[in-house]
Amino acid sequence: QKEVEQNSGPLSVPEGAIASLNCTYSDRGSQSFFWYRQYSGKSPELIMSIYSNGDKEDGRFTAQLNKASQYVSLLIRDSQPSDSATYLCAVNMAAGNKLTFGGGTRVLVKP
Amino acid sequence: SAVISQKPSRDICQRGTSLTIQCQVDSQVTMMFWYRQQPGQSLTLIATANQGSEATYESGFVIDKFPISRPNLTFSTLTVSNMSPEDSSIYLCSVRRGTGREQYFGPGTRLTVT
């Protein structure tokens, strides 16, 4: 079992719709969770961080964390073609102060 | 966040040679990391660069192949030694500031080994 798992996609979403991305992790002691956006040929850009159970909203992005289920998600509301990218879930595992990345979910927003 | 620069941005190297990648941050940071992203893959941590001491390497990565220096709190280098085509990847520097948990990435160095 991979430590951080994501559906590779592509997740195809019509413009204006909600894109829902999921991530599960194996280490129950994990405390910090992040979502990065990576455009093709570019480096990852941090878009959301979440540390407590529940929802965290920032503009069109909402991160949701459920530690009991070891599950973190990202919602992108009113999806735009510019949101087309790969979204990486990253978890700071309890053992070691370092990030472990999922494989990424490719999102395609179609006009 | 932090302003992070890397040099070179890309390079094409011959098998058996070495390349040193530089990472410069605009202000002092507590932690610096080096990652590799192979084509079509996610990020893999190579090592944590420790200021004034030897880097901490992840399983599968060794100092002889990937020597790392961090002489101060704003600068680090990663050398890819005795390169083979399998080393063709994007190499990324990443930092954390102060006691923060958020981590930021530099623009990356795209390495092609022929």
mmCIF file of C-alpha atoms in Angstrom, chain A:
data_model
loop_
_atom_site.group_PDB
_atom_site.id
_atom_site.type_symbol
_atom_site.label_atom_id
_atom_site.label_comp_id
_atom_site.label_asym_id
_atom_site.label_seq_id
_atom_site.Cartn_x
_atom_site.Cartn_y
_atom_site.Cartn_z
ATOM 1 C CA GLN A 1 0.000 0.000 0.000
ATOM 2 C CA LYS A 2 1.337 3.407 -0.976
ATOM 3 C CA GLU A 3 1.718 5.920 1.837
ATOM 4 C CA VAL A 4 -0.273 8.624 0.027
ATOM 5 C CA GLU A 5 -2.720 7.627 -2.687
ATOM 6 C CA GLN A 6 -4.549 9.653 -5.301
ATOM 7 C CA ASN A 7 -6.566 8.776 -8.358
ATOM 8 C CA SER A 8 -4.328 9.615 -11.304
ATOM 9 C CA GLY A 9 -7.201 10.825 -13.484
ATOM 10 C CA PRO A 10 -7.618 12.583 -15.728
ATOM 11 C CA LEU A 11 -10.586 14.172 -14.005
ATOM 12 C CA SER A 12 -12.547 15.920 -16.711
ATOM 13 C CA VAL A 13 -14.747 18.769 -15.481
ATOM 14 C CA PRO A 14 -16.892 21.216 -17.457
ATOM 15 C CA GLU A 15 -16.144 24.875 -16.942
ATOM 16 C CA GLY A 16 -18.066 26.285 -13.992
ATOM 17 C CA ALA A 17 -18.548 22.917 -12.299
ATOM 18 C CA ILE A 18 -17.006 21.638 -9.067
ATOM 19 C CA ALA A 19 -13.893 19.465 -9.273
ATOM 20 C CA SER A 20 -13.534 17.031 -6.380
ATOM 21 C CA LEU A 21 -10.137 15.475 -5.695
ATOM 22 C CA ASN A 22 -9.455 12.807 -3.103
ATOM 23 C CA CYS A 23 -6.385 11.628 -1.216
ATOM 24 C CA THR A 24 -5.914 8.876 1.355
ATOM 25 C CA TYR A 25 -2.889 8.325 3.563
ATOM 26 C CA SER A 26 -1.590 5.421 5.579
ATOM 27 C CA ASP A 27 0.037 7.018 8.640
ATOM 28 C CA ARG A 28 -2.649 7.648 11.261
ATOM 29 C CA GLY A 29 -0.290 9.945 13.166
ATOM 30 C CA SER A 30 0.051 12.426 10.295
ATOM 31 C CA GLN A 31 -0.597 16.016 11.320
ATOM 32 C CA SER A 32 -0.134 18.293 8.308
ATOM 33 C CA PHE A 33 -1.707 18.060 4.886
ATOM 34 C CA PHE A 34 -1.123 20.065 1.747
ATOM 35 C CA TRP A 35 -2.375 20.463 -1.774
ATOM 36 C CA TYR A 36 -0.047 21.614 -4.530
ATOM 37 C CA ARG A 37 -0.912 22.578 -8.065
ATOM 38 C CA GLN A 38 1.595 21.781 -10.796
ATOM 39 C CA TYR A 39 1.248 23.070 -14.313
ATOM 40 C CA SER A 40 3.017 21.158 -17.051
ATOM 41 C CA GLY A 41 6.706 22.070 -17.093
ATOM 42 C CA LYS A 42 6.472 24.056 -13.858
ATOM 43 C CA SER A 43 7.288 23.365 -10.228
ATOM 44 C CA PRO A 44 4.622 22.616 -7.583
ATOM 45 C CA GLU A 45 2.797 25.603 -6.112
ATOM 46 C CA LEU A 46 1.274 25.389 -2.633
ATOM 47 C CA ILE A 47 -2.437 26.200 -2.786
ATOM 48 C CA MET A 48 -3.879 24.825 0.450
ATOM 49 C CA SER A 49 -2.741 23.596 3.823
ATOM 50 C CA ILE A 50 -4.937 21.998 6.484
ATOM 51 C CA TYR A 51 -4.095 20.748 9.946
ATOM 52 C CA SER A 52 -7.432 20.170 11.748
ATOM 53 C CA ASN A 53 -10.465 18.061 10.963
ATOM 54 C CA GLY A 54 -13.125 19.851 8.980
ATOM 55 C CA ASP A 55 -13.171 22.267 6.101
ATOM 56 C CA LYS A 56 -10.862 25.130 5.182
ATOM 57 C CA GLU A 57 -11.848 27.532 2.452
ATOM 58 C CA ASP A 58 -9.635 29.880 0.431
ATOM 59 C CA GLY A 59 -11.277 31.552 -2.518
ATOM 60 C CA ARG A 60 -12.572 28.876 -4.887
ATOM 61 C CA PHE A 61 -10.667 26.143 -3.065
ATOM 62 C CA THR A 62 -11.906 24.109 -0.098
ATOM 63 C CA ALA A 63 -9.792 21.503 1.639
ATOM 64 C CA GLN A 64 -11.510 18.878 3.775
ATOM 65 C CA LEU A 65 -9.761 16.692 6.340
ATOM 66 C CA ASN A 66 -11.024 13.603 8.127
ATOM 67 C CA LYS A 67 -8.258 12.122 10.252
ATOM 68 C CA ALA A 68 -10.405 9.228 11.488
ATOM 69 C CA SER A 69 -10.896 8.073 7.905
ATOM 70 C CA GLN A 70 -7.358 9.149 6.901
ATOM 71 C CA TYR A 71 -8.787 11.125 4.073
ATOM 72 C CA VAL A 72 -8.182 14.613 2.704
ATOM 73 C CA SER A 73 -9.943 16.188 -0.249
ATOM 74 C CA LEU A 74 -9.824 19.325 -2.360
ATOM 75 C CA LEU A 75 -12.831 20.969 -3.960
ATOM 76 C CA ILE A 76 -12.415 23.500 -6.748
ATOM 77 C CA ARG A 77 -15.580 25.526 -7.246
ATOM 78 C CA ASP A 78 -16.472 27.335 -10.481
ATOM 79 C CA SER A 79 -13.684 25.474 -12.283
ATOM 80 C CA GLN A 80 -11.860 27.456 -14.965
ATOM 81 C CA PRO A 81 -9.727 26.240 -17.870
ATOM 82 C CA SER A 82 -6.765 27.785 -16.012
ATOM 83 C CA ASP A 83 -7.343 25.207 -13.259
ATOM 84 C CA SER A 84 -6.236 22.467 -15.659
ATOM 85 C CA ALA A 85 -3.143 21.045 -13.972
ATOM 86 C CA THR A 86 -1.924 18.163 -11.860
ATOM 87 C CA TYR A 87 -2.862 18.414 -8.188
ATOM 88 C CA LEU A 88 -0.520 16.802 -5.693
ATOM 89 C CA CYS A 89 -1.544 15.760 -2.210
ATOM 90 C CA ALA A 90 1.289 15.884 0.335
ATOM 91 C CA VAL A 91 1.315 14.609 3.900
ATOM 92 C CA ASN A 92 3.756 15.278 6.698
ATOM 93 C CA MET A 93 3.991 11.843 8.260
ATOM 94 C CA ALA A 94 4.341 11.497 12.011
ATOM 95 C CA ALA A 95 7.681 9.715 11.628
ATOM 96 C CA GLY A 96 10.106 12.270 10.260
ATOM 97 C CA ASN A 97 9.616 15.938 9.500
ATOM 98 C CA LYS A 98 9.241 15.566 5.759
ATOM 99 C CA LEU A 99 6.543 15.535 3.116
ATOM 100 C CA THR A 100 5.377 12.434 1.296
ATOM 101 C CA PHE A 101 3.612 13.058 -1.994
ATOM 102 C CA GLY A 102 0.837 11.214 -3.727
ATOM 103 C CA GLY A 103 1.055 10.434 -7.411
ATOM 104 C CA GLY A 104 -1.083 13.405 -8.363
ATOM 105 C CA THR A 105 -4.460 13.826 -10.042
ATOM 106 C CA ARG A 106 -4.589 15.414 -13.477
ATOM 107 C CA VAL A 107 -7.533 17.771 -13.870
ATOM 108 C CA LEU A 108 -8.863 18.927 -17.225
ATOM 109 C CA VAL A 109 -11.408 21.746 -17.265
ATOM 110 C CA LYS A 110 -13.215 21.911 -20.574
ATOM 111 C CA PRO A 111 -14.746 25.181 -21.809
#
